[in-house]
Amino acid sequence: MAIYEALIKDHDKIKELLNELVMLDEGADSHSELIEQIRDELIPHARAEESVFYNSLRSLDAAKDVVMPAYKEHLQAETLLRTLQIKDKIDMDWKKTANDLRDALNHHINEEEGRVFNVAQQLFTSEEAEMMENAFEALKPEIKEEGLMKTTLELITNLMPKRFVPALKSINLDARI
């Protein structure tokens, strides 16, 4: 399987969970569990996708401009997810944030599966796409066990120029939120 199919499979799972969440009644008990399932799918997917797929694209001049907005969209989605988690914890109106997150991710996924995939398929061989899929799938379980600080640091690391990465990776943050 190539990276594209693995990403689509994850996208479909995340969309399914988000649709289930926004369909719940405001007072439903299961929303907290769904929010955590979304976190456990979305964060590992995003960090592994950035590390393996986006960073590979970004290293090629022909794809830099196409992939850079995707990092920003990940940051936006993650901000909405964290807001949703907080609203859930303090029993605040979470439904609007859930809808905003679903809308933001649907836009991101459509852009990625269209424009970004088209560029990547022109630049990567099928063997490279399969190697990326293997690396992507191997990285996700590791990321799932990381806490908020570490996954946030990884987001920043993925955005930084390569010369700053060793210094950022030396920071040890193991808190899980």
mmCIF file of N, CA and C in Angstrom, residues 16-40 80-99 101:
data_model
loop_
_atom_site.group_PDB
_atom_site.id
_atom_site.type_symbol
_atom_site.label_atom_id
_atom_site.label_comp_id
_atom_site.label_asym_id
_atom_site.label_seq_id
_atom_site.Cartn_x
_atom_site.Cartn_y
_atom_site.Cartn_z
ATOM 1 N N GLU A 16 -15.430 9.997 10.054
ATOM 2 C CA GLU A 16 -16.504 9.189 10.647
ATOM 3 C C GLU A 16 -16.706 9.550 12.124
ATOM 4 N N LEU A 17 -15.612 9.651 12.874
ATOM 5 C CA LEU A 17 -15.693 9.998 14.288
ATOM 6 C C LEU A 17 -16.252 11.410 14.481
ATOM 7 N N LEU A 18 -15.809 12.344 13.656
ATOM 8 C CA LEU A 18 -16.302 13.724 13.766
ATOM 9 C C LEU A 18 -17.781 13.816 13.417
ATOM 10 N N ASN A 19 -18.204 13.103 12.397
ATOM 11 C CA ASN A 19 -19.627 13.097 12.048
ATOM 12 C C ASN A 19 -20.462 12.511 13.181
ATOM 13 N N GLU A 20 -19.961 11.460 13.786
ATOM 14 C CA GLU A 20 -20.660 10.853 14.922
ATOM 15 C C GLU A 20 -20.754 11.848 16.086
ATOM 16 N N LEU A 21 -19.674 12.587 16.334
ATOM 17 C CA LEU A 21 -19.653 13.560 17.420
ATOM 18 C C LEU A 21 -20.661 14.688 17.187
ATOM 19 N N VAL A 22 -20.659 15.263 16.005
ATOM 20 C CA VAL A 22 -21.557 16.403 15.766
ATOM 21 C C VAL A 22 -23.022 15.977 15.693
ATOM 22 N N MET A 23 -23.277 14.702 15.475
ATOM 23 C CA MET A 23 -24.657 14.217 15.446
ATOM 24 C C MET A 23 -25.217 13.958 16.855
ATOM 25 N N LEU A 24 -24.344 13.911 17.854
ATOM 26 C CA LEU A 24 -24.801 13.675 19.222
ATOM 27 C C LEU A 24 -25.600 14.859 19.750
ATOM 28 N N ASP A 25 -26.510 14.558 20.648
ATOM 29 C CA ASP A 25 -27.199 15.621 21.367
ATOM 30 C C ASP A 25 -26.214 16.281 22.316
ATOM 31 N N GLU A 26 -26.441 17.546 22.613
ATOM 32 C CA GLU A 26 -25.556 18.315 23.490
ATOM 33 C C GLU A 26 -25.330 17.611 24.841
ATOM 34 N N GLY A 27 -26.331 16.968 25.377
ATOM 35 C CA GLY A 27 -26.218 16.347 26.687
ATOM 36 C C GLY A 27 -25.805 14.891 26.672
ATOM 37 N N ALA A 28 -25.455 14.349 25.525
ATOM 38 C CA ALA A 28 -25.078 12.934 25.429
ATOM 39 C C ALA A 28 -23.821 12.651 26.248
ATOM 40 N N ASP A 29 -23.818 11.497 26.902
ATOM 41 C CA ASP A 29 -22.680 11.123 27.748
ATOM 42 C C ASP A 29 -21.453 10.676 26.953
ATOM 43 N N SER A 30 -21.654 10.204 25.741
ATOM 44 C CA SER A 30 -20.558 9.594 24.989
ATOM 45 C C SER A 30 -19.655 10.596 24.278
ATOM 46 N N HIS A 31 -19.930 11.896 24.381
ATOM 47 C CA HIS A 31 -19.102 12.854 23.639
ATOM 48 C C HIS A 31 -17.659 12.912 24.138
ATOM 49 N N SER A 32 -17.445 12.741 25.437
ATOM 50 C CA SER A 32 -16.071 12.768 25.972
ATOM 51 C C SER A 32 -15.236 11.630 25.393
ATOM 52 N N GLU A 33 -15.839 10.464 25.323
ATOM 53 C CA GLU A 33 -15.138 9.309 24.763
ATOM 54 C C GLU A 33 -14.821 9.523 23.282
ATOM 55 N N LEU A 34 -15.766 10.074 22.545
ATOM 56 C CA LEU A 34 -15.540 10.347 21.119
ATOM 57 C C LEU A 34 -14.441 11.383 20.914
ATOM 58 N N ILE A 35 -14.418 12.401 21.744
ATOM 59 C CA ILE A 35 -13.385 13.440 21.634
ATOM 60 C C ILE A 35 -12.002 12.823 21.840
ATOM 61 N N GLU A 36 -11.872 11.926 22.796
ATOM 62 C CA GLU A 36 -10.588 11.266 23.022
ATOM 63 C C GLU A 36 -10.224 10.328 21.872
ATOM 64 N N GLN A 37 -11.206 9.660 21.296
ATOM 65 C CA GLN A 37 -10.937 8.821 20.129
ATOM 66 C C GLN A 37 -10.450 9.680 18.963
ATOM 67 N N ILE A 38 -11.060 10.845 18.791
ATOM 68 C CA ILE A 38 -10.629 11.759 17.731
ATOM 69 C C ILE A 38 -9.194 12.198 17.985
ATOM 70 N N ARG A 39 -8.885 12.544 19.228
ATOM 71 C CA ARG A 39 -7.517 12.937 19.572
ATOM 72 C C ARG A 39 -6.543 11.798 19.261
ATOM 73 N N ASP A 40 -6.919 10.571 19.645
ATOM 74 C CA ASP A 40 -6.036 9.423 19.458
ATOM 75 C C ASP A 40 -5.851 9.041 17.986
ATOM 76 N N LEU A 80 -8.362 23.713 17.419
ATOM 77 C CA LEU A 80 -9.782 23.435 17.621
ATOM 78 C C LEU A 80 -9.988 22.169 18.464
ATOM 79 N N LEU A 81 -9.186 21.146 18.219
ATOM 80 C CA LEU A 81 -9.286 19.928 19.010
ATOM 81 C C LEU A 81 -8.993 20.214 20.476
ATOM 82 N N ARG A 82 -7.936 20.950 20.758
ATOM 83 C CA ARG A 82 -7.578 21.266 22.150
ATOM 84 C C ARG A 82 -8.672 22.118 22.800
ATOM 85 N N THR A 83 -9.249 23.054 22.052
ATOM 86 C CA THR A 83 -10.370 23.854 22.565
ATOM 87 C C THR A 83 -11.557 22.948 22.879
ATOM 88 N N LEU A 84 -11.831 22.018 22.009
ATOM 89 C CA LEU A 84 -12.911 21.059 22.213
ATOM 90 C C LEU A 84 -12.662 20.225 23.471
ATOM 91 N N GLN A 85 -11.440 19.783 23.670
ATOM 92 C CA GLN A 85 -11.109 19.002 24.867
ATOM 93 C C GLN A 85 -11.336 19.822 26.142
ATOM 94 N N ILE A 86 -10.928 21.077 26.108
ATOM 95 C CA ILE A 86 -11.106 21.943 27.283
ATOM 96 C C ILE A 86 -12.590 22.185 27.544
ATOM 97 N N LYS A 87 -13.338 22.509 26.494
ATOM 98 C CA LYS A 87 -14.777 22.735 26.669
ATOM 99 C C LYS A 87 -15.458 21.494 27.223
ATOM 100 N N ASP A 88 -15.025 20.338 26.791
ATOM 101 C CA ASP A 88 -15.586 19.096 27.300
ATOM 102 C C ASP A 88 -15.282 18.943 28.790
ATOM 103 N N LYS A 89 -14.053 19.231 29.188
ATOM 104 C CA LYS A 89 -13.645 19.063 30.591
ATOM 105 C C LYS A 89 -14.399 20.004 31.532
ATOM 106 N N ILE A 90 -14.693 21.216 31.070
ATOM 107 C CA ILE A 90 -15.386 22.174 31.940
ATOM 108 C C ILE A 90 -16.891 22.224 31.650
ATOM 109 N N ASP A 91 -17.363 21.244 30.895
ATOM 110 C CA ASP A 91 -18.786 21.099 30.592
ATOM 111 C C ASP A 91 -19.359 22.374 29.966
ATOM 112 N N MET A 92 -18.648 22.876 28.989
ATOM 113 C CA MET A 92 -19.046 24.088 28.273
ATOM 114 C C MET A 92 -19.573 23.686 26.901
ATOM 115 N N ASP A 93 -20.320 24.531 26.264
ATOM 116 C CA ASP A 93 -20.895 24.262 24.944
ATOM 117 C C ASP A 93 -19.797 23.829 23.963
ATOM 118 N N TRP A 94 -19.792 22.555 23.603
ATOM 119 C CA TRP A 94 -18.742 21.986 22.771
ATOM 120 C C TRP A 94 -19.181 21.778 21.322
ATOM 121 N N LYS A 95 -20.472 21.844 21.071
ATOM 122 C CA LYS A 95 -21.023 21.474 19.768
ATOM 123 C C LYS A 95 -20.496 22.370 18.635
ATOM 124 N N LYS A 96 -20.454 23.688 18.845
ATOM 125 C CA LYS A 96 -19.979 24.595 17.802
ATOM 126 C C LYS A 96 -18.513 24.304 17.468
ATOM 127 N N THR A 97 -17.703 24.067 18.473
ATOM 128 C CA THR A 97 -16.285 23.763 18.239
ATOM 129 C C THR A 97 -16.143 22.441 17.492
ATOM 130 N N ALA A 98 -16.972 21.463 17.822
ATOM 131 C CA ALA A 98 -16.947 20.182 17.110
ATOM 132 C C ALA A 98 -17.286 20.390 15.634
ATOM 133 N N ASN A 99 -18.284 21.208 15.353
ATOM 134 C CA ASN A 99 -18.637 21.516 13.959
ATOM 135 C C ASN A 99 -17.516 22.260 13.247
ATOM 136 N N LEU A 101 -14.330 22.116 13.927
ATOM 137 C CA LEU A 101 -13.242 21.156 13.697
ATOM 138 C C LEU A 101 -13.565 20.273 12.500
#
